[in-house]
Rosetta silent file (secondary structure, phi, psi, omega in degrees, C-alpha in Angstrom):
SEQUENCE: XXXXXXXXXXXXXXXXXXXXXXXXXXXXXXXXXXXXXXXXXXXXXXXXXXXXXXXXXXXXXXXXXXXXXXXXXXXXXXXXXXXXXXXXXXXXXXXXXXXXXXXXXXXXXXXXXXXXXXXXXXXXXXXXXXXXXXXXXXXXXXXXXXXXXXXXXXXXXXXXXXXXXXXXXXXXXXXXXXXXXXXXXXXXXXXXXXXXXXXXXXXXXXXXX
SCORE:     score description
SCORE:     0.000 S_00000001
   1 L     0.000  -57.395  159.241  -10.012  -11.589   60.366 S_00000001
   2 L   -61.854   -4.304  154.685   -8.216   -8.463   59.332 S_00000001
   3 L   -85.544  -28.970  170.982   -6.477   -9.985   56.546 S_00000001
   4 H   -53.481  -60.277 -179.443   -9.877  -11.561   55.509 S_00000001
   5 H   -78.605  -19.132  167.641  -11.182   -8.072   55.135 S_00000001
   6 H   -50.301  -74.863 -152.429   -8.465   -6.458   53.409 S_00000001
   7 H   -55.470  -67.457  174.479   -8.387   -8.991   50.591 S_00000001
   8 H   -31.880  -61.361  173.901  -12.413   -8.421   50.278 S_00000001
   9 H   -35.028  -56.603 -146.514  -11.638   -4.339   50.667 S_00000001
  10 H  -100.097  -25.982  163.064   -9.192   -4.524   47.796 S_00000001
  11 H   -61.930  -42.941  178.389  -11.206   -7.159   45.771 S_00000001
  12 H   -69.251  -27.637  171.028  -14.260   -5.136   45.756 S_00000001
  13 H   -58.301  -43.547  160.208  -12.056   -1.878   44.821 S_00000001
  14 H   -59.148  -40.742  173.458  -10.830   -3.514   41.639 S_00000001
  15 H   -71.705   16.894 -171.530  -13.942   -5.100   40.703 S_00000001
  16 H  -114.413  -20.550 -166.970  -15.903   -1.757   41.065 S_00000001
  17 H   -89.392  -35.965  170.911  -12.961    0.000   38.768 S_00000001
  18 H   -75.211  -39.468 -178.508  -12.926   -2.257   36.046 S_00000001
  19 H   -79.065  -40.386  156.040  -16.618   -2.318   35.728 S_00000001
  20 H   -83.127    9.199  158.658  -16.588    1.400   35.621 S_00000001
  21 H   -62.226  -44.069  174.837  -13.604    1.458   33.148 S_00000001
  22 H   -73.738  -58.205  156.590  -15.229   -0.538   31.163 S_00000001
  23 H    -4.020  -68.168 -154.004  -18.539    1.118   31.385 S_00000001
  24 H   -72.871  -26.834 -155.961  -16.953    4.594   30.243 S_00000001
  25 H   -82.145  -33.274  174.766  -15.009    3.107   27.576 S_00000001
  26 H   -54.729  -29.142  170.588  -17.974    1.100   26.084 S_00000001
  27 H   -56.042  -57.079 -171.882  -19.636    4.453   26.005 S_00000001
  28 H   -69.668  -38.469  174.459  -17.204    6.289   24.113 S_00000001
  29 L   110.869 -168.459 -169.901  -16.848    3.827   21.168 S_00000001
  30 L   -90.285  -21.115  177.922  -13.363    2.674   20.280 S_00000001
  31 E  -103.208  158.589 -170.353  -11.920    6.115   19.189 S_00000001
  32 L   -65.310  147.837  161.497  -11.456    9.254   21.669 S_00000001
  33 L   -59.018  125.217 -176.097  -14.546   11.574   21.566 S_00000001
  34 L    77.964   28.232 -178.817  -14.519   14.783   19.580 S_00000001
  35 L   -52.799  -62.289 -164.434  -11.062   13.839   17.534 S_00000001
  36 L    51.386 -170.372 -168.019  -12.522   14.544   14.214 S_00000001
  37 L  -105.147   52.887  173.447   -9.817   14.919   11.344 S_00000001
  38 L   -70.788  -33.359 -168.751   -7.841   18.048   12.466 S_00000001
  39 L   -91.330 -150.294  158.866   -4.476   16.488   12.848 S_00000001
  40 L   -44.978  161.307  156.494   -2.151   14.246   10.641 S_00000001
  41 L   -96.914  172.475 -173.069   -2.727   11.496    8.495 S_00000001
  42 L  -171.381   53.709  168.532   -0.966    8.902    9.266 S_00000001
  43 L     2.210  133.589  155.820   -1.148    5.587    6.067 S_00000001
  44 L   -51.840  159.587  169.539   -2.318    2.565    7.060 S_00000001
  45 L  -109.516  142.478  156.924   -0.464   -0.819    8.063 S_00000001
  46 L   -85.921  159.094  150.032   -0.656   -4.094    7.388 S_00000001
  47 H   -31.883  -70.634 -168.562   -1.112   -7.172    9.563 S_00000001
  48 H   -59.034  -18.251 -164.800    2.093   -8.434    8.490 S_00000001
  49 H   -98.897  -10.951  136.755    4.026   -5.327    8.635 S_00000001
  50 H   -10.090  -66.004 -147.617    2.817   -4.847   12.309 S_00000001
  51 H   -75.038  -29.828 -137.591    4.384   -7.690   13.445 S_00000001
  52 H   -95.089  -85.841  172.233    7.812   -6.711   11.636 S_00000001
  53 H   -36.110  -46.354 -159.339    7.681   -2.896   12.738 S_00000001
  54 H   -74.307  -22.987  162.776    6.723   -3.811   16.480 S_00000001
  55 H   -65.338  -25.934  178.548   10.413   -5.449   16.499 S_00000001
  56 H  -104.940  -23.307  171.594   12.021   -2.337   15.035 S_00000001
  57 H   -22.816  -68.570 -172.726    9.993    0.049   17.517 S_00000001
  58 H   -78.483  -50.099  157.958   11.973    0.884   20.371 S_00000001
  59 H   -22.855  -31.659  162.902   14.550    1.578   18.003 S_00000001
  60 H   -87.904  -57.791 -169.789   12.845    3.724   15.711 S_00000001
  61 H   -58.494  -41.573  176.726   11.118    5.844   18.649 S_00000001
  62 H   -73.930  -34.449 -178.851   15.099    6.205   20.007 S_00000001
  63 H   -75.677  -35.906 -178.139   16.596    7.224   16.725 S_00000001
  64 H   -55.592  -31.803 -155.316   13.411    9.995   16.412 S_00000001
  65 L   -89.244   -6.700 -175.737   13.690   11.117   19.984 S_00000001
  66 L  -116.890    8.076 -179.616   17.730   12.090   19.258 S_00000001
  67 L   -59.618  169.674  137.549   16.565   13.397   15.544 S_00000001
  68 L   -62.940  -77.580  163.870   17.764   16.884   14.774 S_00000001
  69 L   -46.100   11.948 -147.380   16.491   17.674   11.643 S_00000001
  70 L   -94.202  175.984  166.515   12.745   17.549   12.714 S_00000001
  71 L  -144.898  174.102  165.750    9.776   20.037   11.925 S_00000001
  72 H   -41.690  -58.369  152.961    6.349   20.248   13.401 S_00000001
  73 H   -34.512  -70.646 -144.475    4.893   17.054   11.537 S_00000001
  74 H   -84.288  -52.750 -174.242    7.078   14.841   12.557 S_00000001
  75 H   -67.410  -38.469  117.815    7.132   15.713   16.060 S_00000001
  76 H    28.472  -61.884 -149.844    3.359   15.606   15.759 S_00000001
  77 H   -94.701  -70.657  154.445    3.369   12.038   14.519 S_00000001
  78 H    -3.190  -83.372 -170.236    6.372   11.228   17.173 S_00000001
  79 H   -63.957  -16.806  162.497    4.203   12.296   19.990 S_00000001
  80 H   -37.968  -71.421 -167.930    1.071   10.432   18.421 S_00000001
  81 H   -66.641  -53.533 -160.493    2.958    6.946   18.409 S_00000001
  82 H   -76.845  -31.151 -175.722    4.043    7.395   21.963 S_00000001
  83 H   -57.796  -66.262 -174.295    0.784    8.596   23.442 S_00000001
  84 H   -44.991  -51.894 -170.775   -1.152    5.401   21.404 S_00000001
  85 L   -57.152    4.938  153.568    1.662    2.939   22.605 S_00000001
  86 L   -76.527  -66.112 -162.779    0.150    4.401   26.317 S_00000001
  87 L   -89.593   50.959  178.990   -3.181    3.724   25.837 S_00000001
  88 L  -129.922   10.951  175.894   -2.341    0.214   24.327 S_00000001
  89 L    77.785   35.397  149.599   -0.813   -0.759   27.726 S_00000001
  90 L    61.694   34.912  151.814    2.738    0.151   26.295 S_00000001
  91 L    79.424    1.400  163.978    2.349   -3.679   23.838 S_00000001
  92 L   -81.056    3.267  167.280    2.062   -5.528   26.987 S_00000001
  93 L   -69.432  159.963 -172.969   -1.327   -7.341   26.476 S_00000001
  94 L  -114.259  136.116  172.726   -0.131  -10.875   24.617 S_00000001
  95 L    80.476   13.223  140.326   -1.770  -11.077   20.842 S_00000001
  96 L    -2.048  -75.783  170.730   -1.767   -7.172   20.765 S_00000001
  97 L   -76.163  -42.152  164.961    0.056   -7.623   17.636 S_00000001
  98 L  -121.461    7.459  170.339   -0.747  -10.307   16.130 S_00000001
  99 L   -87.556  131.114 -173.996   -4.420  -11.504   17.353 S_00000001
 100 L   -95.582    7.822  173.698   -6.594   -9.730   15.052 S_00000001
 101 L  -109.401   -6.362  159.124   -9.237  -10.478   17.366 S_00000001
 102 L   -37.892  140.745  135.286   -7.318   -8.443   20.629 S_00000001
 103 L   -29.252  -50.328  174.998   -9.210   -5.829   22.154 S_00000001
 104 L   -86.588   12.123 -152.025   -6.075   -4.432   21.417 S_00000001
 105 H  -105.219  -16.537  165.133   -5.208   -5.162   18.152 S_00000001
 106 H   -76.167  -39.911 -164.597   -6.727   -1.775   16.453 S_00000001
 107 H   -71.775  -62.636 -167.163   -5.067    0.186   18.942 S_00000001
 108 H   -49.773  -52.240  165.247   -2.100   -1.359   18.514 S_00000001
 109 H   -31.349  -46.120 -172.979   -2.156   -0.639   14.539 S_00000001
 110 H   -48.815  -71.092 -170.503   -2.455    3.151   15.414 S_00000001
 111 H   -40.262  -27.301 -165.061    1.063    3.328   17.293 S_00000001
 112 H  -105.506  -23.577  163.682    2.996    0.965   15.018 S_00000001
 113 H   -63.173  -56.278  156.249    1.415    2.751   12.001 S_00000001
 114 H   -49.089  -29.130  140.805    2.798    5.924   13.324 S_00000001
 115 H   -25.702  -85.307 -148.582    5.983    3.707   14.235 S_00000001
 116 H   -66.177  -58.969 -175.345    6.392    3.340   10.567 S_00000001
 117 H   -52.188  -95.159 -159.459    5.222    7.183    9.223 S_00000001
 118 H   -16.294  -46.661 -169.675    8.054    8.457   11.642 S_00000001
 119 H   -77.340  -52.533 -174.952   10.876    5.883   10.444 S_00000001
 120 H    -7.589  -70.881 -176.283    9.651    6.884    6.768 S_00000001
 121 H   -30.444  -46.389 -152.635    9.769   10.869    7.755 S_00000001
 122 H   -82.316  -23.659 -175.166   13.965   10.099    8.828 S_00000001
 123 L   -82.665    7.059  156.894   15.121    8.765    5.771 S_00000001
 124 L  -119.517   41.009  171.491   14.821   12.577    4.100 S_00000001
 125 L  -109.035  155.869 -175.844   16.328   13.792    6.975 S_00000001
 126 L   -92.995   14.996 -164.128   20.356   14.397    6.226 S_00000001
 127 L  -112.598  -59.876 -175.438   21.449   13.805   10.112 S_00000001
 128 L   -80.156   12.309  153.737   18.950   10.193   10.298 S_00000001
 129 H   -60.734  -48.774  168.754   19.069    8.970    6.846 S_00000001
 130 H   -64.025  -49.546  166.573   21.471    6.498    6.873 S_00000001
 131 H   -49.003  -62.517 -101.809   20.137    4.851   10.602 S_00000001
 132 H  -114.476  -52.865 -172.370   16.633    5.440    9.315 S_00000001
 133 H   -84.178   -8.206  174.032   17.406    3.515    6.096 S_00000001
 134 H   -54.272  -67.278 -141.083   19.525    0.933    7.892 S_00000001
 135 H   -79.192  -24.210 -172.048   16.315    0.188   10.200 S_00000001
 136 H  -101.208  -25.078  161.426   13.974   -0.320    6.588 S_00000001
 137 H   -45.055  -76.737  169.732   16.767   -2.533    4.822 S_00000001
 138 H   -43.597  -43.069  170.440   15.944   -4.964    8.271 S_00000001
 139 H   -69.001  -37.478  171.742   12.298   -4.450    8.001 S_00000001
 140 H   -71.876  -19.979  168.187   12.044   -5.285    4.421 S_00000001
 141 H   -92.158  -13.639 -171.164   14.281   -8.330    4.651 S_00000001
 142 H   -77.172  -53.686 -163.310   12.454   -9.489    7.744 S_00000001
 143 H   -58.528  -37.414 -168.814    9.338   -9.141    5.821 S_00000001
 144 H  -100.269   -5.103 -174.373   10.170  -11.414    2.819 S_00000001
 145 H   -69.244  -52.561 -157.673   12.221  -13.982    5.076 S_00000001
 146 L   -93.042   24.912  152.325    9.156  -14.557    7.591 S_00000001
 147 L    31.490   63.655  174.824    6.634  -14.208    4.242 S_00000001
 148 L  -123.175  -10.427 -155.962    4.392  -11.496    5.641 S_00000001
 149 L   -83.161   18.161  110.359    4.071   -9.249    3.582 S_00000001
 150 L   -75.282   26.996 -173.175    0.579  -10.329    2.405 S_00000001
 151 L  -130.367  124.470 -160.371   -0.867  -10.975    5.237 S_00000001
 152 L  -121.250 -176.912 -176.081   -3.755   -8.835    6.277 S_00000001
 153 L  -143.983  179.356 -173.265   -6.553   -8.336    8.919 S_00000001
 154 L   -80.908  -14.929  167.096   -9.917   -6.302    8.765 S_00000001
 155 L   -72.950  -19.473 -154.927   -7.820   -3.374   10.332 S_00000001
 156 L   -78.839   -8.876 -154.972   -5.016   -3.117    7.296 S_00000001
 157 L  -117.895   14.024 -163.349   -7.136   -1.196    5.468 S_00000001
 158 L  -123.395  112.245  156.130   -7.451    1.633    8.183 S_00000001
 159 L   -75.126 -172.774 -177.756   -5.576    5.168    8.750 S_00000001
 160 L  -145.025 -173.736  149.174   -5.213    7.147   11.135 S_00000001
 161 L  -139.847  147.839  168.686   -4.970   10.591   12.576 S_00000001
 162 L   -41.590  -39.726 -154.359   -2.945   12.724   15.018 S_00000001
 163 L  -100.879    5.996  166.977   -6.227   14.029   16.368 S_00000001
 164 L  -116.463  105.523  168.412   -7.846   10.361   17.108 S_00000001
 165 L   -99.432  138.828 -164.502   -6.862    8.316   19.574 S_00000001
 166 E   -98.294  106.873  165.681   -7.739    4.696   19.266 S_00000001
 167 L   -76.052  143.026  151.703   -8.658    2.992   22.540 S_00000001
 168 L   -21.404  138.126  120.618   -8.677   -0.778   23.540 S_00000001
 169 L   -20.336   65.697 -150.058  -11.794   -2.213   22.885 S_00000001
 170 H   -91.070  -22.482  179.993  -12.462   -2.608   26.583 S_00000001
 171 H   -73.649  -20.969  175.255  -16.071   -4.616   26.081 S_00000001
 172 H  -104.542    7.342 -167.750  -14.414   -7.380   24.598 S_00000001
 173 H   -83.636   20.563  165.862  -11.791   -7.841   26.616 S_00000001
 174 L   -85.920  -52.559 -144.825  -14.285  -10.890   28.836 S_00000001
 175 L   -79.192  -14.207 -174.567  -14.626  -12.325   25.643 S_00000001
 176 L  -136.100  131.278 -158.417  -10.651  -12.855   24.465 S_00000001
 177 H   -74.911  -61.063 -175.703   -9.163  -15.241   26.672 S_00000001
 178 H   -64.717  -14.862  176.919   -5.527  -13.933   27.271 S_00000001
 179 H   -67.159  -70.185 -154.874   -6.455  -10.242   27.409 S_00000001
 180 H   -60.306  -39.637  176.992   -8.814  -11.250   30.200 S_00000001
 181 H   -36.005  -72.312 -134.570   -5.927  -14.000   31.529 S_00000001
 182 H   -70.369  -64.025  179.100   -3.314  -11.117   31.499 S_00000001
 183 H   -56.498  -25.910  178.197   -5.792   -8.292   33.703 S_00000001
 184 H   -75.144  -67.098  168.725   -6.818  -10.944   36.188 S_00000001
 185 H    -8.167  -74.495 -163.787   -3.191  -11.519   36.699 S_00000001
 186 H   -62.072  -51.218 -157.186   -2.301   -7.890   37.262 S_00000001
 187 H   -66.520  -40.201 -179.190   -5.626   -7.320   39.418 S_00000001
 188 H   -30.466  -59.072 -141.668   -4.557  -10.391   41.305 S_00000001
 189 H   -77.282  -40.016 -179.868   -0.864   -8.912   41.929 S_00000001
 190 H   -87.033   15.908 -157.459   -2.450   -5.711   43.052 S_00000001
 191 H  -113.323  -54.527 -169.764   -4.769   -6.821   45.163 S_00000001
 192 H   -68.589  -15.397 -177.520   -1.940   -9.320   47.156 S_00000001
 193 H   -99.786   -2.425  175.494    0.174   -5.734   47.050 S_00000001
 194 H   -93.621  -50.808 -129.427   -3.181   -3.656   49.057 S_00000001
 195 H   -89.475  -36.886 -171.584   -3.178   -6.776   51.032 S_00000001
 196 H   -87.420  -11.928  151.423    0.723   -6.566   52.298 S_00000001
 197 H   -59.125  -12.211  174.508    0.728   -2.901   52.410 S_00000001
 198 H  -109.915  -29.148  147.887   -2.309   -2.862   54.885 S_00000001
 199 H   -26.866  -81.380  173.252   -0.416   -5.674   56.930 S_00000001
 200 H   -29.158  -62.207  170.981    2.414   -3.647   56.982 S_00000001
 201 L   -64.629   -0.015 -162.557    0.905   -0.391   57.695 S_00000001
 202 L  -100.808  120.901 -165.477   -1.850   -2.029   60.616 S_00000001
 203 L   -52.711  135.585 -174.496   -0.795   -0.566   64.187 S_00000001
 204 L   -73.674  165.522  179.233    0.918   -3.677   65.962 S_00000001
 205 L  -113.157  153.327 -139.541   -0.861   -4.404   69.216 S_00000001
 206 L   -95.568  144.330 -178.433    1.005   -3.093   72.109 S_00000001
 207 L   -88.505  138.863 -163.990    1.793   -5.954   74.488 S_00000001
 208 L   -61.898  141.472  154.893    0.359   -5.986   78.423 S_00000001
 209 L   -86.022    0.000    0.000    2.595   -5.208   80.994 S_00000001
């Protein structure tokens, strides 16, 4: 009986948290409120170059994070792409990258376009130029082996700024089947992780003498 109400307890918590996640986010529109254009610029991406750069990522974000040579811009841009790659669920939604119909798939453009300004930035630095150009010699051969480098989406055509952050689409994410697949999952796992943690924690019952 008391596992019967747990699993209700912790089902109703998630469902009331999702619906007001979603709620606030549908409110706000897809970008943060009251960004405006203060910060950086930050050039657009392509679809194809997305998929290319998201492979070179943690690599670029490691060579930036030991640059030397940096100024305010750069770190700017630096702390951009890591904030967006936060609110994109850190590229773990599946078709992120390359469903142009993801929830996520604007969001994701923000992070990996800043991905990209960032590796740019290092090749005229004189400590990260050679690593920096190393990392666009692989993206540019990557690009013409796997033939992407035409291949666009209604986002390719979009910039960015330091001072906008680009949220998930959260209203559509009923509507695209592995997005929703992925969060049921998760709500599942944390719901079976309320449920063994309130086992655990539920005073044993002291036996009669």
């Amino acid at each position: 009986m008391a596992r019967d109400l747990y699993r209700w307890l912790a089902f109703l918590g998630l469902s009331a948290c999702l619906l007001l996640f979603i709620a606030e986010n549908t409110l706000a529109h897809s970008r943060s409120a009251g960004g405006g254009h203060a910060g950086l610029d930050i050039p657009k991406i392509s679809h194809g170059e997305m998929a290319v750069i998201s492979d070179y990522r943690s690599r670029i974000i490691d060579l930036a994070s030991r640059a030397v040579d940096t100024n305010e811009p750069f770190r700017r841009v630096l702390n951009y792409a890591e904030i967006q790659y936060s609110y994109c669920l850190w590229g773990r939604m599946p078709g992120s990258v390359t469903d142009e119909e993801s929830p996520f798939n604007e969001c994701a453009h923000a992070y990996l376009a800043a991905a990209k300004a960032v590796l740019l930035s290092m090749r005229e630095m004189p400590r990260e130029a050679a690593a920096a150009g190393e990392i666009v010699s692989a993206v540019d051969a990557d690009m013409v082996r796997r033939s992407l480098a035409l291949i666009t989406c209604r986002f390719s055509g979009e910039a960015f700024n330091t001072a906008d952050v680009v949220k998930p689409r959260w209203s559509k994410v009923p509507l695209h089947a592995a997005s929703m697949a992925s969060l049921t999952g998760f709500a599942a796992l944390f719901a079976f992780v309320v449920v063994a943690l309130g086992r655990f924690l539920r005073p044993k019952a002291q036996s009669s003498e």
